[in-house]
C-alpha cells in the first residue's frame, strides 16, 4: 500500500481587478496570486478498495462527496480508469490549519494536493501543466494551488503566468471565526453595482490585460520591492464587502494604524491580511490589533510569502 503526505499552502490575492464578463457567467479577472506558509496537510493512503474516503479534523469541512478533495479524487478515477482499477482508491485525511470559508483557497489547495498525490500513487507521470488542466475542471484557484509561488492570473483565474519569487515577506492574517462571506454574493453584488464599467470586446479585454501586465504592481514584484507592493495592494471586491460587513472594514482600519507595509481583504473575504517587514513587526501588529478590537471571535495567524505550491511532506 502506498501513501503520501502533502503540504497544501493557503493563497492570498495581492491584487484583484474585475475587468468584465467571461463565458459561463464568470468574471474576467486580472489578479496577482501568492502562496503563503500557512498550510494544511493532506494524507493519502491506498486502501485496496474501489471507494474513496475523506476525513478531516475540522467539523466545518464536509467529509462526503461534496468535499473538493473528494471530487478531485473522483475526477482522477474518471480520467484514468485503468490506473484506478489497478491501484484502487485512497483514504484522504485532511489536517486543517487554513481557516474554512476564509477566502484563502483552503479547499482548492486540498483538491490540488489530491491531484498531485494520486499522480504519484498511481504512477501516472503527469506533468504540472497536465495536472493544472485537470484542476481547471474543478475550480478556478486549483491550477494555481498546484504550482503556487507568485503568479499573474487572468481569465477567470485559471490562465497563469509565473512571476518572480518574492522574498519571505511576513504576512498577518485575521478573521472573525463565525463570519463568512459568500464568493457568489460578492461577485454577484459587484456585477449589480459596477457591471456598467465592464469591458466586453475581445480587443478591449486584451488591451486591459496587457496594461495590467506592464503596470506598477508587476514592476514592484519584478524589483522585489516589498514597500511598493504593500502600497499597491488592491481588491475590487472590497467595494462591496466592506460596506456590507463593517466588522471587516473595522479590522482593516485597525491594521492601518500599525507598522505594516500594507493591508487588504483577501479574495472575497472575510480574511484581512497585512504585509510586514519582519516576523517581529508582524507579531507586534497582530498584538496591537488584537488589543485594539479585543474581540473573542477574532483569530490571528502569522505566516510568510513562499515560492511554492503543493509539496511532499518529508
Short mmCIF file of C-alpha atoms in Angstrom, two decimals:
data_model
loop_
_atom_site.label_atom_id
_atom_site.label_comp_id
_atom_site.label_asym_id
_atom_site.label_seq_id
_atom_site.Cartn_x
_atom_site.Cartn_y
_atom_site.Cartn_z
CA UNK A 1 0.00 0.00 0.00
CA UNK A 2 1.47 3.36 -1.00
CA UNK A 3 0.93 6.59 0.91
CA UNK A 4 1.93 10.24 0.63
CA UNK A 5 1.62 13.28 2.87
CA UNK A 6 1.45 16.62 1.11
CA UNK A 7 1.72 20.22 2.27
CA UNK A 8 -1.12 22.33 0.83
CA UNK A 9 -0.43 26.09 1.26
CA UNK A 10 -3.03 28.84 1.52
CA UNK A 11 -3.25 31.61 -1.06
CA UNK A 12 -3.76 35.37 -0.84
CA UNK A 13 -4.51 37.87 -3.60
CA UNK A 14 -2.02 40.73 -3.72
CA UNK A 15 -4.13 42.25 -6.49
CA UNK A 16 -7.67 41.55 -7.76
CA UNK A 17 -9.24 43.58 -10.56
CA UNK A 18 -12.58 42.70 -12.16
CA UNK A 19 -12.38 43.58 -15.85
CA UNK A 20 -15.61 42.24 -17.35
CA UNK A 21 -17.79 39.21 -18.07
CA UNK A 22 -16.25 35.88 -19.03
CA UNK A 23 -18.12 32.94 -20.65
CA UNK A 24 -20.32 30.75 -18.42
CA UNK A 25 -21.37 33.54 -16.07
CA UNK A 26 -17.85 34.01 -14.71
CA UNK A 27 -15.87 37.24 -14.42
CA UNK A 28 -12.84 38.23 -16.45
CA UNK A 29 -10.16 38.96 -13.83
CA UNK A 30 -6.61 40.26 -13.51
CA UNK A 31 -5.01 39.02 -10.29
CA UNK A 32 -1.68 38.51 -8.59
CA UNK A 33 -1.86 35.30 -6.55
CA UNK A 34 0.60 34.46 -3.80
CA UNK A 35 1.25 31.30 -1.75
CA UNK A 36 1.85 31.65 2.00
CA UNK A 37 3.35 29.32 4.60
CA UNK A 38 0.04 28.75 6.43
CA UNK A 39 -0.83 25.28 5.14
CA UNK A 40 -2.97 22.17 5.56
CA UNK A 41 -1.53 18.68 5.44
CA UNK A 42 -3.26 16.14 3.21
CA UNK A 43 -2.50 12.45 3.82
CA UNK A 44 -3.35 9.94 1.08
CA UNK A 45 -3.18 6.20 1.70
CA UNK A 46 -4.11 3.49 -0.80
CA UNK A 47 -6.96 1.49 0.77
CA UNK A 48 -7.18 -1.51 -1.57
CA UNK A 49 -10.86 -0.83 -2.42
CA UNK A 50 -12.74 0.99 -5.16
CA UNK A 51 -14.15 3.55 -2.72
CA UNK A 52 -12.60 6.88 -1.72
CA UNK A 53 -12.97 8.00 1.90
CA UNK A 54 -12.49 11.53 3.19
CA UNK A 55 -11.85 12.60 6.80
CA UNK A 56 -10.89 15.92 8.39
CA UNK A 57 -10.03 17.17 11.87
CA UNK A 58 -12.43 20.12 11.40
CA UNK A 59 -16.20 19.62 11.66
CA UNK A 60 -16.66 22.67 9.39
CA UNK A 61 -15.35 20.65 6.44
CA UNK A 62 -17.71 18.26 4.60
CA UNK A 63 -16.40 14.69 4.66
CA UNK A 64 -18.58 13.36 1.86
CA UNK A 65 -18.72 13.65 -1.93
CA UNK A 66 -19.27 17.42 -1.75
CA UNK A 67 -15.71 17.92 -0.47
CA UNK A 68 -13.50 19.37 -3.22
CA UNK A 69 -10.68 16.95 -2.33
CA UNK A 70 -13.07 14.01 -2.78
CA UNK A 71 -14.24 15.46 -6.11
CA UNK A 72 -10.60 15.73 -7.22
CA UNK A 73 -10.13 12.00 -6.49
CA UNK A 74 -13.31 11.13 -8.43
CA UNK A 75 -12.11 13.21 -11.39
CA UNK A 76 -8.80 11.32 -11.45
CA UNK A 77 -10.63 7.95 -11.30
CA UNK A 78 -12.84 9.04 -14.22
CA UNK A 79 -9.92 10.33 -16.30
CA UNK A 80 -7.62 7.36 -15.61
CA UNK A 81 -9.88 4.30 -15.18
CA UNK A 82 -7.07 1.79 -15.87
CA UNK A 83 -4.86 3.23 -13.14
CA UNK A 84 -7.85 3.40 -10.77
CA UNK A 85 -8.68 -0.27 -11.44
CA UNK A 86 -5.05 -1.27 -10.99
CA UNK A 87 -4.16 0.69 -7.85
CA UNK A 88 -7.58 1.32 -6.28
CA UNK A 89 -8.90 4.21 -4.21
CA UNK A 90 -7.33 6.11 -1.33
CA UNK A 91 -8.27 7.35 2.12
CA UNK A 92 -7.95 11.16 2.21
CA UNK A 93 -7.17 12.64 5.61
CA UNK A 94 -7.06 16.45 5.87
CA UNK A 95 -5.29 18.18 8.76
CA UNK A 96 -6.75 21.71 8.72
CA UNK A 97 -4.66 24.73 9.61
CA UNK A 98 -6.11 27.11 6.98
CA UNK A 99 -9.37 28.65 8.27
CA UNK A 100 -12.50 27.46 6.44
CA UNK A 101 -14.54 29.77 4.14
CA UNK A 102 -11.93 32.48 4.60
CA UNK A 103 -11.04 33.49 1.02
CA UNK A 104 -7.67 31.68 1.37
CA UNK A 105 -8.30 28.80 -1.09
CA UNK A 106 -8.05 26.11 1.62
CA UNK A 107 -10.46 23.73 -0.15
CA UNK A 108 -8.82 24.38 -3.52
CA UNK A 109 -5.37 23.65 -2.09
CA UNK A 110 -6.62 20.35 -0.59
CA UNK A 111 -8.01 19.35 -4.02
CA UNK A 112 -4.69 20.27 -5.65
CA UNK A 113 -2.87 18.05 -3.14
CA UNK A 114 -5.12 15.10 -4.05
CA UNK A 115 -4.38 15.54 -7.77
CA UNK A 116 -0.62 15.67 -7.10
CA UNK A 117 -0.78 12.74 -4.64
CA UNK A 118 -2.78 10.43 -6.90
CA UNK A 119 -0.44 11.23 -9.79
CA UNK A 120 2.35 9.80 -7.58
CA UNK A 121 0.44 6.85 -6.06
CA UNK A 122 -0.95 5.75 -9.43
CA UNK A 123 2.40 6.40 -11.16
CA UNK A 124 0.73 8.40 -13.92
CA UNK A 125 3.76 10.60 -14.68
CA UNK A 126 1.62 13.68 -15.42
CA UNK A 127 3.43 17.00 -15.84
CA UNK A 128 2.48 20.09 -13.85
CA UNK A 129 0.67 21.69 -16.86
CA UNK A 130 -1.30 18.44 -17.37
CA UNK A 131 -2.34 18.41 -13.71
CA UNK A 132 -3.33 22.09 -13.95
CA UNK A 133 -5.52 21.36 -16.98
CA UNK A 134 -7.39 18.75 -14.92
CA UNK A 135 -7.52 21.14 -11.95
CA UNK A 136 -9.27 23.83 -14.04
CA UNK A 137 -12.25 21.46 -14.41
CA UNK A 138 -12.77 21.58 -10.63
CA UNK A 139 -12.26 25.26 -9.79
CA UNK A 140 -10.51 28.48 -10.80
CA UNK A 141 -8.00 28.55 -7.90
CA UNK A 142 -6.87 24.92 -8.10
CA UNK A 143 -4.40 25.25 -11.04
CA UNK A 144 -2.55 27.98 -9.12
CA UNK A 145 -2.55 25.94 -5.89
CA UNK A 146 -0.63 23.17 -7.70
CA UNK A 147 2.27 25.40 -8.80
CA UNK A 148 1.99 28.15 -6.18
CA UNK A 149 4.57 30.89 -5.66
CA UNK A 150 3.74 34.25 -7.22
CA UNK A 151 1.67 34.33 -10.41
CA UNK A 152 -0.34 36.59 -12.67
CA UNK A 153 -3.81 35.09 -13.23
CA UNK A 154 -6.22 36.17 -15.97
CA UNK A 155 -9.40 34.75 -17.48
CA UNK A 156 -11.46 33.52 -14.53
CA UNK A 157 -8.18 32.89 -12.70
CA UNK A 158 -7.11 29.71 -14.48
CA UNK A 159 -4.75 31.35 -17.05
CA UNK A 160 -1.46 31.57 -15.15
CA UNK A 161 1.85 33.21 -15.81
CA UNK A 162 4.64 32.77 -13.22
CA UNK A 163 6.12 35.94 -11.74
CA UNK A 164 9.49 36.28 -9.98
CA UNK A 165 9.58 34.72 -6.49
CA UNK A 166 9.19 37.26 -3.72
CA UNK A 167 11.38 37.31 -0.59
CA UNK A 168 9.79 35.78 2.55
CA UNK A 169 7.87 38.94 3.50
CA UNK A 170 5.83 38.37 6.67
CA UNK A 171 2.05 38.30 6.48
CA UNK A 172 -0.51 38.61 9.29
CA UNK A 173 -3.95 37.14 8.68
CA UNK A 174 -7.00 37.95 10.76
CA UNK A 175 -10.52 36.55 10.53
CA UNK A 176 -13.68 36.58 12.62
CA UNK A 177 -14.31 32.90 13.30
CA UNK A 178 -18.09 32.99 12.82
CA UNK A 179 -18.11 35.36 9.83
CA UNK A 180 -18.40 34.06 6.27
CA UNK A 181 -18.82 35.97 3.01
CA UNK A 182 -20.24 34.08 0.04
CA UNK A 183 -17.99 34.34 -3.02
CA UNK A 184 -21.08 34.17 -5.27
CA UNK A 185 -22.67 37.04 -3.29
CA UNK A 186 -19.51 39.18 -3.54
CA UNK A 187 -19.11 38.79 -7.31
CA UNK A 188 -22.88 38.99 -7.95
CA UNK A 189 -23.21 42.20 -5.93
CA UNK A 190 -20.18 43.70 -7.69
CA UNK A 191 -21.77 42.91 -11.08
CA UNK A 192 -25.05 44.57 -10.00
CA UNK A 193 -23.30 47.74 -8.82
CA UNK A 194 -20.41 48.07 -11.26
CA UNK A 195 -21.46 46.00 -14.29
CA UNK A 196 -21.71 49.21 -16.34
CA UNK A 197 -17.88 49.57 -16.11
CA UNK A 198 -17.22 46.07 -17.56
CA UNK A 199 -15.21 45.61 -20.73
CA UNK A 200 -16.61 43.02 -23.15
CA UNK A 201 -14.96 43.46 -26.57
CA UNK A 202 -12.08 40.94 -27.09
CA UNK A 203 -9.69 43.72 -28.20
CA UNK A 204 -10.52 45.80 -25.13
CA UNK A 205 -10.06 42.78 -22.83
CA UNK A 206 -6.67 42.08 -24.38
CA UNK A 207 -5.66 45.74 -24.00
CA UNK A 208 -6.66 45.73 -20.29
CA UNK A 209 -4.70 42.52 -19.67
CA UNK A 210 -1.62 43.96 -21.35
CA UNK A 211 -1.94 47.24 -19.46
CA UNK A 212 -2.04 45.33 -16.18
CA UNK A 213 0.96 43.25 -17.25
CA UNK A 214 3.06 46.37 -17.73
CA UNK A 215 1.62 48.10 -14.64
CA UNK A 216 3.07 49.21 -11.32
CA UNK A 217 2.32 46.06 -9.28
CA UNK A 218 4.09 43.73 -11.75
CA UNK A 219 7.07 46.14 -11.80
CA UNK A 220 7.19 46.19 -7.97
CA UNK A 221 7.22 42.37 -7.92
CA UNK A 222 9.99 42.27 -10.56
CA UNK A 223 12.07 44.56 -8.31
CA UNK A 224 11.09 42.59 -5.15
CA UNK A 225 10.08 45.91 -3.62
CA UNK A 226 8.06 44.93 -0.52
CA UNK A 227 7.33 48.56 0.38
CA UNK A 228 5.86 49.30 -3.06
CA UNK A 229 3.91 46.01 -3.15
CA UNK A 230 2.35 46.95 0.20
CA UNK A 231 1.27 50.33 -1.17
CA UNK A 232 -0.20 48.82 -4.35
CA UNK A 233 -2.35 46.08 -2.76
CA UNK A 234 -5.75 46.25 -4.48
CA UNK A 235 -9.01 44.28 -4.37
CA UNK A 236 -12.13 45.42 -6.27
CA UNK A 237 -14.34 43.21 -4.06
CA UNK A 238 -13.63 45.47 -1.08
CA UNK A 239 -16.03 47.97 -2.73
CA UNK A 240 -18.99 45.69 -1.96
CA UNK A 241 -17.73 43.67 1.04
CA UNK A 242 -16.54 46.48 3.33
CA UNK A 243 -19.83 48.48 3.31
CA UNK A 244 -21.86 45.28 3.86
CA UNK A 245 -19.56 43.87 6.56
CA UNK A 246 -18.48 46.73 8.87
CA UNK A 247 -16.53 44.29 11.09
CA UNK A 248 -14.19 43.57 8.17
CA UNK A 249 -13.83 47.31 7.42
CA UNK A 250 -13.04 47.97 11.11
CA UNK A 251 -10.46 45.17 11.16
CA UNK A 252 -8.78 46.59 8.06
CA UNK A 253 -8.70 50.09 9.63
CA UNK A 254 -7.16 48.74 12.83
CA UNK A 255 -4.22 47.35 10.84
CA UNK A 256 -3.68 50.69 9.09
CA UNK A 257 -2.67 52.16 12.45
CA UNK A 258 0.22 49.69 12.89
CA UNK A 259 3.76 49.49 11.44
CA UNK A 260 2.97 47.48 8.29
CA UNK A 261 3.70 47.67 4.55
CA UNK A 262 0.04 47.46 3.53
CA UNK A 263 -3.31 45.83 4.34
CA UNK A 264 -6.20 44.38 2.31
CA UNK A 265 -9.06 41.89 2.34
CA UNK A 266 -8.08 38.63 0.62
CA UNK A 267 -10.25 37.47 -2.28
CA UNK A 268 -13.95 37.61 -1.43
CA UNK A 269 -13.08 37.75 2.28
CA UNK A 270 -13.67 37.86 5.12
CA UNK A 271 -9.96 37.39 5.94
CA UNK A 272 -7.91 40.58 6.15
CA UNK A 273 -4.16 40.33 5.65
CA UNK A 274 -1.30 42.74 6.23
CA UNK A 275 2.28 42.57 4.95
CA UNK A 276 5.11 43.40 7.34
CA UNK A 277 8.88 43.86 7.01
CA UNK A 278 9.78 41.21 9.60
CA UNK A 279 8.23 38.45 11.74
CA UNK A 280 8.73 40.72 14.78
CA UNK A 281 6.78 43.60 13.19
CA UNK A 282 4.08 41.12 12.08
CA UNK A 283 3.75 39.78 15.62
CA UNK A 284 3.61 43.29 17.05
CA UNK A 285 0.92 44.38 14.56
CA UNK A 286 -1.24 41.34 15.40
CA UNK A 287 -0.93 42.05 19.16
CA UNK A 288 -1.82 45.73 18.63
CA UNK A 289 -4.92 44.91 16.54
CA UNK A 290 -5.96 42.16 18.95
CA UNK A 291 -5.77 44.60 21.89
CA UNK A 292 -7.49 47.41 19.94
CA UNK A 293 -10.51 45.34 18.90
CA UNK A 294 -10.49 42.94 21.87
CA UNK A 295 -12.99 40.55 20.24
CA UNK A 296 -13.20 36.89 21.41
CA UNK A 297 -14.26 35.74 17.92
CA UNK A 298 -11.16 37.15 16.18
CA UNK A 299 -8.33 34.77 15.20
CA UNK A 300 -4.81 35.70 14.03
CA UNK A 301 -2.06 33.86 12.14
CA UNK A 302 1.45 34.99 11.25
CA UNK A 303 3.00 33.43 8.14
CA UNK A 304 5.27 34.42 5.26
CA UNK A 305 5.22 34.53 1.48
CA UNK A 306 6.60 31.31 -0.05
CA UNK A 307 7.76 30.41 -3.59
CA UNK A 308 5.94 27.07 -3.99
CA UNK A 309 2.60 25.28 -4.14
CA UNK A 310 1.93 21.62 -3.25
CA UNK A 311 4.98 19.90 -1.73
CA UNK A 312 5.64 16.36 -0.49
CA UNK A 313 5.91 16.41 3.30
CA UNK A 314 9.17 14.54 4.02
#
